PDB file of N, CA and C in Angstrom:
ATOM      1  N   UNK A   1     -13.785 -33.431 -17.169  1.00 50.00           N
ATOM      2  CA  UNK A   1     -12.743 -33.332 -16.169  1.00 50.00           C
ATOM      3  C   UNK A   1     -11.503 -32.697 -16.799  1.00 50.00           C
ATOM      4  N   UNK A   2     -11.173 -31.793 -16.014  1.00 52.00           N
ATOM      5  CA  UNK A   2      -9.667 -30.775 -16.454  1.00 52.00           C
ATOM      6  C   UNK A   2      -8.821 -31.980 -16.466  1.00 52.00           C
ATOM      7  N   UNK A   3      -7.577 -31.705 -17.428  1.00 56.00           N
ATOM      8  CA  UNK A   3      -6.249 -32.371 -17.700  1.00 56.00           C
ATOM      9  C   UNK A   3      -5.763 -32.067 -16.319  1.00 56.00           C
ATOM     10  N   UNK A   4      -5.016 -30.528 -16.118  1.00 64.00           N
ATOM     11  CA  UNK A   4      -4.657 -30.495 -14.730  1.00 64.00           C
ATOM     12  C   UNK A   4      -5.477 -29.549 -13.756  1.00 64.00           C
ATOM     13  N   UNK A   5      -5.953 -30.602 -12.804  1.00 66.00           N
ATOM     14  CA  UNK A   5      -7.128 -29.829 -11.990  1.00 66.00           C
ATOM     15  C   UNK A   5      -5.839 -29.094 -10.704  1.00 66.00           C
ATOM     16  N   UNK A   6      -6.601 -27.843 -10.238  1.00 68.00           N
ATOM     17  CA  UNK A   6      -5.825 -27.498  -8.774  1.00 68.00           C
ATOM     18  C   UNK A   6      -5.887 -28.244  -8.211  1.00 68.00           C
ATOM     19  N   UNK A   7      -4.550 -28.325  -7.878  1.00 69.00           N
ATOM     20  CA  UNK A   7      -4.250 -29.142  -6.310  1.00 69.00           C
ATOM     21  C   UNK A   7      -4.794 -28.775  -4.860  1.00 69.00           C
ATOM     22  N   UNK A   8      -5.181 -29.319  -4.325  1.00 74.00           N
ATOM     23  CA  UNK A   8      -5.976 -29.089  -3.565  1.00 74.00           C
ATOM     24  C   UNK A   8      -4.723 -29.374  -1.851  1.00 74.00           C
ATOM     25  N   UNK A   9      -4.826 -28.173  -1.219  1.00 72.00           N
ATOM     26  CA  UNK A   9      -3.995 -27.936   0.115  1.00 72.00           C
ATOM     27  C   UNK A   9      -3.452 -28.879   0.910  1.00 72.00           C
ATOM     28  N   UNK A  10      -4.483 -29.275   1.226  1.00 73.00           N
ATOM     29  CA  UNK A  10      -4.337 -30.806   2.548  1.00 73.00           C
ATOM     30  C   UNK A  10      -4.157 -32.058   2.207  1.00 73.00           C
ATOM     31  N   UNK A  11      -4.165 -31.966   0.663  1.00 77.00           N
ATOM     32  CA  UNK A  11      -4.128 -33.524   0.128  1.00 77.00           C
ATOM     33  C   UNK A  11      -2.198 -33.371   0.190  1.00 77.00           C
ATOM     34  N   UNK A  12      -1.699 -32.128  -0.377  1.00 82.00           N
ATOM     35  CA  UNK A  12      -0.078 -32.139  -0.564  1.00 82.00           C
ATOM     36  C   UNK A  12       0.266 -30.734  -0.501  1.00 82.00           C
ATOM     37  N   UNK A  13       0.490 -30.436   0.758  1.00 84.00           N
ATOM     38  CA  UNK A  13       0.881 -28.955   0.958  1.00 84.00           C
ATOM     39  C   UNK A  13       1.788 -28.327  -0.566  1.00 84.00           C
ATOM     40  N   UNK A  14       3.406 -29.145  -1.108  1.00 86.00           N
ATOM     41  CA  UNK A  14       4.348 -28.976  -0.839  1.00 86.00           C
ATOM     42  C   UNK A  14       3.582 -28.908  -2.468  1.00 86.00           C
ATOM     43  N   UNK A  15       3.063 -30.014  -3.273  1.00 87.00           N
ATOM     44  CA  UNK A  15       2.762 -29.732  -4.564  1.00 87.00           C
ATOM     45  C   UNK A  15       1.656 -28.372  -4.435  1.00 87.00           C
ATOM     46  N   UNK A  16       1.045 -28.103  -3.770  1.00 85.00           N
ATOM     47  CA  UNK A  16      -0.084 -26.698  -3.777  1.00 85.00           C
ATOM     48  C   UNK A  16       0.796 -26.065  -3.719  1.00 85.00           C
ATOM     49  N   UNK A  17       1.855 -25.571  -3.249  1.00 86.00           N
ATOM     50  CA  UNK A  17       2.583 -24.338  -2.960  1.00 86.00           C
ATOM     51  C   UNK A  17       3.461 -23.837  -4.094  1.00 86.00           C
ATOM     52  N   UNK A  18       3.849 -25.372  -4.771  1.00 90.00           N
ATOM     53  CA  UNK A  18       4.187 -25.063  -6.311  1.00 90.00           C
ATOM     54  C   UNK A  18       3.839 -24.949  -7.104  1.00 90.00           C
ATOM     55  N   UNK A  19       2.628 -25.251  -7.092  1.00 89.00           N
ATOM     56  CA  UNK A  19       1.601 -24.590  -8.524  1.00 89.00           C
ATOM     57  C   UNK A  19       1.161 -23.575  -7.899  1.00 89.00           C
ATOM     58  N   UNK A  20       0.663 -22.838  -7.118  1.00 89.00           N
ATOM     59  CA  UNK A  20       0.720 -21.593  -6.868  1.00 89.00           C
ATOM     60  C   UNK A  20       2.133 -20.614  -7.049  1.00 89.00           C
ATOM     61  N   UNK A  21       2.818 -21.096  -6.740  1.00 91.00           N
ATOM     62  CA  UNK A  21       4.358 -19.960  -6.961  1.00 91.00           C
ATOM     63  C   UNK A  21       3.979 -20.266  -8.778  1.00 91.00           C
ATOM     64  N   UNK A  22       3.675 -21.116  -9.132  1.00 93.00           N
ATOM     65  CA  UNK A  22       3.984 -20.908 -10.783  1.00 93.00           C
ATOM     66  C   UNK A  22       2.369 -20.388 -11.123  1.00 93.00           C
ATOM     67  N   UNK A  23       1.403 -19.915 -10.642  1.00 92.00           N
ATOM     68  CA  UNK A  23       0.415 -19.856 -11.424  1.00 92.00           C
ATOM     69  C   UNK A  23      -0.205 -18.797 -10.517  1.00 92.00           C
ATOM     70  N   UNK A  24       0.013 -18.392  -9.812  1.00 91.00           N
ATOM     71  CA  UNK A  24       0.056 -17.042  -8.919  1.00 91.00           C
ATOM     72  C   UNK A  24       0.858 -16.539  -8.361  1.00 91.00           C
ATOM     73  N   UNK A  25       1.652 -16.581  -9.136  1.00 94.00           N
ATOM     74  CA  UNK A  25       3.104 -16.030  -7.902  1.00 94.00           C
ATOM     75  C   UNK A  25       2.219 -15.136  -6.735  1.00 94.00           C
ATOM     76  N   UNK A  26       1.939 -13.816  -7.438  1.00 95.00           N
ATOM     77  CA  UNK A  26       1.434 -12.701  -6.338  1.00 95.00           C
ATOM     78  C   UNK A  26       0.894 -13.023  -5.222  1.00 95.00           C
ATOM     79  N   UNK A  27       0.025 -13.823  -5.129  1.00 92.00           N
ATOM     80  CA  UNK A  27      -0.650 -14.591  -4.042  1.00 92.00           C
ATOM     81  C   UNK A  27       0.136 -14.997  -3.118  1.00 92.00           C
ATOM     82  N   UNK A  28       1.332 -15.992  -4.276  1.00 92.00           N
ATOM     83  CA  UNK A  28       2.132 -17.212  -2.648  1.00 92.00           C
ATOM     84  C   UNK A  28       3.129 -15.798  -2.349  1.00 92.00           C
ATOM     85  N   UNK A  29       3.462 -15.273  -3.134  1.00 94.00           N
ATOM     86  CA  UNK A  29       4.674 -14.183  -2.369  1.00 94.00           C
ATOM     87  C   UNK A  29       4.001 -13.303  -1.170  1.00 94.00           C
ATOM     88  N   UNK A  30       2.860 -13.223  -1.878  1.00 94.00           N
ATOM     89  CA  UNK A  30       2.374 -12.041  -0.623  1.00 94.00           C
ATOM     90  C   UNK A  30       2.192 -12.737   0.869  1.00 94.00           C
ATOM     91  N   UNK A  31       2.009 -14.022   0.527  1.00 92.00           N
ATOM     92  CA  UNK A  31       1.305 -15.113   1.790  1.00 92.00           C
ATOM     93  C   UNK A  31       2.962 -15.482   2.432  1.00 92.00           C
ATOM     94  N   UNK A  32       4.024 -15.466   1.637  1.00 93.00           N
ATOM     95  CA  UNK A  32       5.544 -15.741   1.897  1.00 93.00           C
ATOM     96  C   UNK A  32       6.275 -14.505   2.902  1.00 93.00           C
ATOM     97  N   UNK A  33       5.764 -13.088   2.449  1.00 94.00           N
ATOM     98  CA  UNK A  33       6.053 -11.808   3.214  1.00 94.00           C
ATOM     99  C   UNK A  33       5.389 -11.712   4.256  1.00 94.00           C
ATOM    100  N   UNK A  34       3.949 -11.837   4.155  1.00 94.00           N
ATOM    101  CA  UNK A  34       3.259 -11.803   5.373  1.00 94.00           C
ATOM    102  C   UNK A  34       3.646 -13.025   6.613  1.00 94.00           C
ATOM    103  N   UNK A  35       3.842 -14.160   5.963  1.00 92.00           N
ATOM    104  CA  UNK A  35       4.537 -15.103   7.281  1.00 92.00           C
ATOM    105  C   UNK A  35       5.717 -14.360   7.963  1.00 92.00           C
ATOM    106  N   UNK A  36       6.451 -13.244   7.490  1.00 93.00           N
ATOM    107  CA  UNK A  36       7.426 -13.567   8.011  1.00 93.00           C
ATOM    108  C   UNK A  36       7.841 -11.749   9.219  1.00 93.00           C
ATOM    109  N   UNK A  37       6.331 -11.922   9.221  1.00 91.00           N
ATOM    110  CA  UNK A  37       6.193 -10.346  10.070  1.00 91.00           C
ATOM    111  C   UNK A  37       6.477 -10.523  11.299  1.00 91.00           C
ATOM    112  N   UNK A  38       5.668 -12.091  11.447  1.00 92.00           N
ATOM    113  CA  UNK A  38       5.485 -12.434  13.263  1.00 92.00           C
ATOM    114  C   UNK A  38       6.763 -12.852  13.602  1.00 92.00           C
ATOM    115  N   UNK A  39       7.549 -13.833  12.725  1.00 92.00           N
ATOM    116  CA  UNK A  39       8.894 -14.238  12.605  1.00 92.00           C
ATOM    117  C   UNK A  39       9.948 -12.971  13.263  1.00 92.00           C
ATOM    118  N   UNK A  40       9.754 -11.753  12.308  1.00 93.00           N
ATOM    119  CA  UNK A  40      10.356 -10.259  12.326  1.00 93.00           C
ATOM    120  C   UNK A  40       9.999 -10.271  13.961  1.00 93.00           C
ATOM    121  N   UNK A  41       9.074 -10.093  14.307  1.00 92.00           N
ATOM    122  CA  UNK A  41       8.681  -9.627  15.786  1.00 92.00           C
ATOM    123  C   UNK A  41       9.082 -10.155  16.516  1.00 92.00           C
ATOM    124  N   UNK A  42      10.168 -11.174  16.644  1.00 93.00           N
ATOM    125  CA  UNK A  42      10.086 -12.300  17.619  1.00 93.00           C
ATOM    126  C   UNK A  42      12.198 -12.234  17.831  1.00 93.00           C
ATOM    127  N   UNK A  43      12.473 -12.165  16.234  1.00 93.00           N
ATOM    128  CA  UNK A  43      13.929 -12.111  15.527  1.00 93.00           C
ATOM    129  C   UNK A  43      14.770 -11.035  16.373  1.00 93.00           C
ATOM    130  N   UNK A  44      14.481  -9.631  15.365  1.00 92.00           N
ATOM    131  CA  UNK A  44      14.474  -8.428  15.224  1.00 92.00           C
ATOM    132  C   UNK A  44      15.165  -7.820  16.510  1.00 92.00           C
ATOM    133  N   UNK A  45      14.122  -7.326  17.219  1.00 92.00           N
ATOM    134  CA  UNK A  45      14.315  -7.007  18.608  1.00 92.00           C
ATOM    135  C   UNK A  45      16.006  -7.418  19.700  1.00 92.00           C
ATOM    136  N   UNK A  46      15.932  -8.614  19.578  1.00 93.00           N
ATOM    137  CA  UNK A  46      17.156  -9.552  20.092  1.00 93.00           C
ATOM    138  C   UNK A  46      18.325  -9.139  19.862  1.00 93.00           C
ATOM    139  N   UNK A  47      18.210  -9.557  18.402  1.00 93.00           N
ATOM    140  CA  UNK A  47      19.436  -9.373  17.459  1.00 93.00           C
ATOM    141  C   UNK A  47      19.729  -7.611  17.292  1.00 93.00           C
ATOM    142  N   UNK A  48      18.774  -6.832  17.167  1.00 93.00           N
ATOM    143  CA  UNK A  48      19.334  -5.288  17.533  1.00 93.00           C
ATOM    144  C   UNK A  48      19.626  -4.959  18.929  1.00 93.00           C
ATOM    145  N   UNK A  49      19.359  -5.895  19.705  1.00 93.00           N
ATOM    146  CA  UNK A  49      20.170  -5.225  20.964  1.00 93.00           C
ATOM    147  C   UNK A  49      21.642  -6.033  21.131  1.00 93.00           C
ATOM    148  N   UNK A  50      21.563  -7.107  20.233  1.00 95.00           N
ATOM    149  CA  UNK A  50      22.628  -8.118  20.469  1.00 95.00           C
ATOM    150  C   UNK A  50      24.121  -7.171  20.043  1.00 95.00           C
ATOM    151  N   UNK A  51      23.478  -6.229  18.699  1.00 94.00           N
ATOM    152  CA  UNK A  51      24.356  -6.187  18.157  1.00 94.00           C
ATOM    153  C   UNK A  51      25.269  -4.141  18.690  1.00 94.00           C
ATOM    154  N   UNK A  52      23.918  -4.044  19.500  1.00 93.00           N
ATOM    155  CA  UNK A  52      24.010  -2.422  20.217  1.00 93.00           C
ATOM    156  C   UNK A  52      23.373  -1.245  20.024  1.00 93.00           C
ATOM    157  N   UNK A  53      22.498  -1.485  19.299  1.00 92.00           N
ATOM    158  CA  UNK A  53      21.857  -0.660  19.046  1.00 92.00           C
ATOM    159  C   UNK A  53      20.833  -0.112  20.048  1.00 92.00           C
ATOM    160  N   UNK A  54      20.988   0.949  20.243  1.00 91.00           N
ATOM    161  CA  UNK A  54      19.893   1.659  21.469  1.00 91.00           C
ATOM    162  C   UNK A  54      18.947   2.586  20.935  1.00 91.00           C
ATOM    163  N   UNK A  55      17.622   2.524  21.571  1.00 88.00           N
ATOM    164  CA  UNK A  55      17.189   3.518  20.810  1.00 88.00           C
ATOM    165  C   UNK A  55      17.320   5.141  21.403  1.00 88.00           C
ATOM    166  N   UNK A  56      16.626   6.014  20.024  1.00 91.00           N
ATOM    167  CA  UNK A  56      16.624   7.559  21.073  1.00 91.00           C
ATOM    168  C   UNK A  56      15.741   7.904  21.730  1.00 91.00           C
ATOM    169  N   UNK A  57      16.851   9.205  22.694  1.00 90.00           N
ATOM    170  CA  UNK A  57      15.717   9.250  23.433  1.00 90.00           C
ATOM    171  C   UNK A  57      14.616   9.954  23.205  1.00 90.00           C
ATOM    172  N   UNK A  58      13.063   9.872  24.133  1.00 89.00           N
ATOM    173  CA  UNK A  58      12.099  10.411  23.022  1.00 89.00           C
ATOM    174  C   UNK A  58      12.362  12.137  23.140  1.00 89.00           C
ATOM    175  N   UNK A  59      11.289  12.725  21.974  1.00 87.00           N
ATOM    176  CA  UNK A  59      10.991  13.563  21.952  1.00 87.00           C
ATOM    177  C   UNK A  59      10.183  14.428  22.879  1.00 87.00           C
ATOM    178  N   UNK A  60      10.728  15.779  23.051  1.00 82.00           N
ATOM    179  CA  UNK A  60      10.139  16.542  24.147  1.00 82.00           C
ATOM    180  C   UNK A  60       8.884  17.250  23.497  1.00 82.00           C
ATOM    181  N   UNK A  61       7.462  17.210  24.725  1.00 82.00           N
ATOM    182  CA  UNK A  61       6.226  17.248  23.880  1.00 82.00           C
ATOM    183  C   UNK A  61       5.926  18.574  24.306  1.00 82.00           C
ATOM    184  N   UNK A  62       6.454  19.050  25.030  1.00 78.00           N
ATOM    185  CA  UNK A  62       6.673  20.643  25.507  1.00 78.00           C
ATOM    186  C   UNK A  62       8.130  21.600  25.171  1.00 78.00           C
ATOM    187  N   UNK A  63       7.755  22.869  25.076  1.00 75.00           N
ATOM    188  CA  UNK A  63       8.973  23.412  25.018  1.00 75.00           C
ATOM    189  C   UNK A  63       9.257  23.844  26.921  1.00 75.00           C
ATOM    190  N   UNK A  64      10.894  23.833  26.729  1.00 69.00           N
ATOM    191  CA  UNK A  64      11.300  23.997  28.258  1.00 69.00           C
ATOM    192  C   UNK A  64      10.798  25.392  28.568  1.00 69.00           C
ATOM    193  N   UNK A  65      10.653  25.733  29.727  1.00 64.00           N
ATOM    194  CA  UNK A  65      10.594  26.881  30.338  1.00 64.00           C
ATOM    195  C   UNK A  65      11.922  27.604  30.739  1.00 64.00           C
ATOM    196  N   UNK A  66      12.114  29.215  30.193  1.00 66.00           N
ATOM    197  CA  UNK A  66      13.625  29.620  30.991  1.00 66.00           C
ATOM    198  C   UNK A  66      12.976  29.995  32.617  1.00 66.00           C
ATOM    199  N   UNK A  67      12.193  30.347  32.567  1.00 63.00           N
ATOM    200  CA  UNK A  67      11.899  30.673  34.106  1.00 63.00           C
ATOM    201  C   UNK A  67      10.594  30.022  34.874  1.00 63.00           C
ATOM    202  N   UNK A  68      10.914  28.865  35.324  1.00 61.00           N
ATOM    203  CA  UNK A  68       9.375  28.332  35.983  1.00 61.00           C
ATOM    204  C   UNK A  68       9.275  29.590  36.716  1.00 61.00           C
ATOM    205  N   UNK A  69      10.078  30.496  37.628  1.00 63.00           N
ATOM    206  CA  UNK A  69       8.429  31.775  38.262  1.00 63.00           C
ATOM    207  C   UNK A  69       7.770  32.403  37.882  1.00 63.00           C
ATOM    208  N   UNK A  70       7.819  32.709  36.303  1.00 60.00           N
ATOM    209  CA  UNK A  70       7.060  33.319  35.790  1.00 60.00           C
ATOM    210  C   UNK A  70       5.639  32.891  35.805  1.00 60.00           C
ATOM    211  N   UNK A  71       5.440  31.345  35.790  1.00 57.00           N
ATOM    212  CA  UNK A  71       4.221  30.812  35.988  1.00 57.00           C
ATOM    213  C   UNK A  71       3.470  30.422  36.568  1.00 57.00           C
ATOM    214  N   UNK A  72       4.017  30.591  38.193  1.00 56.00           N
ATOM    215  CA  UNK A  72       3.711  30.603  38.900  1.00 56.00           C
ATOM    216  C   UNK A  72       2.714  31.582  39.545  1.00 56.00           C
ATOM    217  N   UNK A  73       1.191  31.429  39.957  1.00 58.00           N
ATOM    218  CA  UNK A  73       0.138  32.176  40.268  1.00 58.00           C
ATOM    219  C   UNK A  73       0.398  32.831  41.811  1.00 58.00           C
TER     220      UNK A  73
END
């Protein structure tokens, strides 16, 4: 039997999450960024209109015409 075995999730969230930040960081950070996308999606939106931001307007997917009769059949 290991001295210190992994902690195991469901027995103690709060001790798993700290031996992972110390013994994988990469893992809990990546699992720390990714929580916080849906968070972003939910935040984000609100708070940029709160604050005025508008967006532009879109892009034209045609060029204008100087003379619609020309194309006309």
């Amino acid at each position: 039997m290991a001295a210190n075995p992994t902690p195991r999730f469901w027995a103690g969230p709060l001790r798993y999450w700290r031996w992972s930040a110390r013994e994988k960081p990469a893992f809990f950070w990546s699992v720390i960024i990714g929580a916080t996308g849906p968070v972003m999606l939910f935040t984000v939106p609100p708070a940029l209109k709160k604050f005025g931001y508008t967006r532009a307007p879109p892009i034209p997917m045609t060029y204008p015409s100087t003379s619609p009769k020309q194309y006309l059949v």
